Each structure stands twice: as structure tokens, then as C-alpha cells.
Amino acid sequence: MFINFTETSNYFEAVFDDSPFRQNRYITGTNIPIIPFGKTKYNGACIILAWNYAQDIVPKILPFFENVYTVLPKVKKW
């Protein structure tokens, strides 16, 4: 919903989701694939859109990204 509302789909390569029900699909109205998180080192940044779960997500993904951010309720670099 955030990506469609803000019209930022051109800035996202993929969306990670742990739910097998959402994996291997696309964000509605975009070409952004929803994929499972892999333990691979990624170049670039990760934006956590589920900011209210960031405390649980960040420790799991921080070693795999150069930068990790949340954008709501305010921009924060982890």
C-alpha cells in the first residue's frame, strides 16, 4: 500500500516477506516481486516498510545490507 500510495515503485527491486502465501507474487499494480529473504549479502539499502516490526526485523537482516532504514513514523537509519 505504501509503495502504491507514494508512487515509489521505480525505487524498489524486490520486497521480502516471510509469508509463503505472499511469496512468488507481485506487489499489486507493480512489477515488484515478493520474495523470501535469503541469507545473501545485498549491495545497497533495505527499507523496512513494516516499521512497527522493525525491532524484530533489524537484527535478522542488518548483517546482509549496507544500510537499513525505516521511513515511518520518521526516517531512521539502524
Short mmCIF file of C-alpha atoms in Angstrom, two decimals:
data_model
loop_
_atom_site.label_atom_id
_atom_site.label_comp_id
_atom_site.label_asym_id
_atom_site.label_seq_id
_atom_site.Cartn_x
_atom_site.Cartn_y
_atom_site.Cartn_z
CA MET A 1 0.00 0.00 0.00
CA PHE A 2 2.83 2.41 0.89
CA ILE A 3 4.58 1.86 -2.45
CA ASN A 4 1.41 2.46 -4.47
CA PHE A 5 0.28 5.45 -2.40
CA THR A 6 3.67 7.17 -2.67
CA GLU A 7 4.19 6.13 -6.31
CA THR A 8 7.71 4.89 -5.49
CA SER A 9 7.64 1.54 -7.27
CA ASN A 10 10.56 2.55 -9.52
CA TYR A 11 12.82 2.68 -6.45
CA PHE A 12 12.28 -0.91 -5.27
CA GLU A 13 13.87 -4.03 -6.78
CA ALA A 14 12.08 -6.55 -4.56
CA VAL A 15 10.05 -6.92 -1.40
CA PHE A 16 10.96 -9.56 1.17
CA ASP A 17 8.20 -11.36 3.03
CA ASP A 18 8.37 -14.40 5.31
CA SER A 19 4.82 -15.46 4.47
CA PRO A 20 4.74 -18.28 1.90
CA PHE A 21 1.26 -17.06 0.91
CA ARG A 22 2.69 -13.77 -0.40
CA GLN A 23 5.99 -15.06 -1.83
CA ASN A 24 6.38 -15.54 -5.59
CA ARG A 25 3.75 -12.91 -6.31
CA TYR A 26 3.99 -9.19 -7.10
CA ILE A 27 3.06 -6.02 -5.28
CA THR A 28 -0.33 -5.08 -6.70
CA GLY A 29 -0.09 -2.67 -9.62
CA THR A 30 3.71 -3.02 -9.94
CA ASN A 31 6.40 -5.31 -11.32
CA ILE A 32 8.00 -5.68 -7.87
CA PRO A 33 8.40 -9.36 -6.92
CA ILE A 34 7.72 -10.56 -3.37
CA ILE A 35 10.49 -12.98 -2.46
CA PRO A 36 11.68 -14.88 0.62
CA PHE A 37 14.60 -13.35 2.47
CA GLY A 38 17.83 -15.17 1.66
CA LYS A 39 20.99 -15.12 3.69
CA THR A 40 22.85 -13.35 0.90
CA LYS A 41 24.87 -10.14 1.17
CA TYR A 42 22.97 -7.42 -0.70
CA ASN A 43 24.55 -4.24 -2.05
CA GLY A 44 22.60 -1.12 -1.24
CA ALA A 45 19.89 -0.30 1.22
CA CYS A 46 16.88 -2.01 2.73
CA ILE A 47 13.83 -0.01 3.70
CA ILE A 48 11.60 -1.65 6.28
CA LEU A 49 8.04 -0.60 5.48
CA ALA A 50 6.60 -2.58 8.40
CA TRP A 51 8.15 -0.06 10.80
CA ASN A 52 6.17 -1.37 13.76
CA TYR A 53 8.04 -4.71 13.44
CA ALA A 54 11.46 -3.14 12.87
CA GLN A 55 12.76 -4.10 16.33
CA ASP A 56 12.31 -7.77 15.39
CA ILE A 57 13.37 -7.49 11.73
CA VAL A 58 16.55 -5.41 12.03
CA PRO A 59 18.69 -7.94 13.96
CA LYS A 60 17.87 -10.62 11.37
CA ILE A 61 18.76 -8.56 8.29
CA LEU A 62 21.33 -5.96 9.37
CA PRO A 63 24.38 -8.13 8.54
CA PHE A 64 23.19 -8.55 4.94
CA PHE A 65 22.69 -4.91 3.84
CA GLU A 66 24.95 -1.88 3.64
CA ASN A 67 22.19 0.30 5.14
CA VAL A 68 18.84 -0.40 6.79
CA TYR A 69 16.16 2.26 7.24
CA THR A 70 12.60 2.74 8.38
CA VAL A 71 10.67 5.67 6.92
CA LEU A 72 7.70 5.72 9.27
CA PRO A 73 6.80 7.23 11.65
CA LYS A 74 10.03 9.10 10.83
CA VAL A 75 13.17 8.30 8.84
CA LYS A 76 15.61 6.27 10.91
CA LYS A 77 18.88 4.60 9.98
CA TRP A 78 19.59 1.45 12.00
#
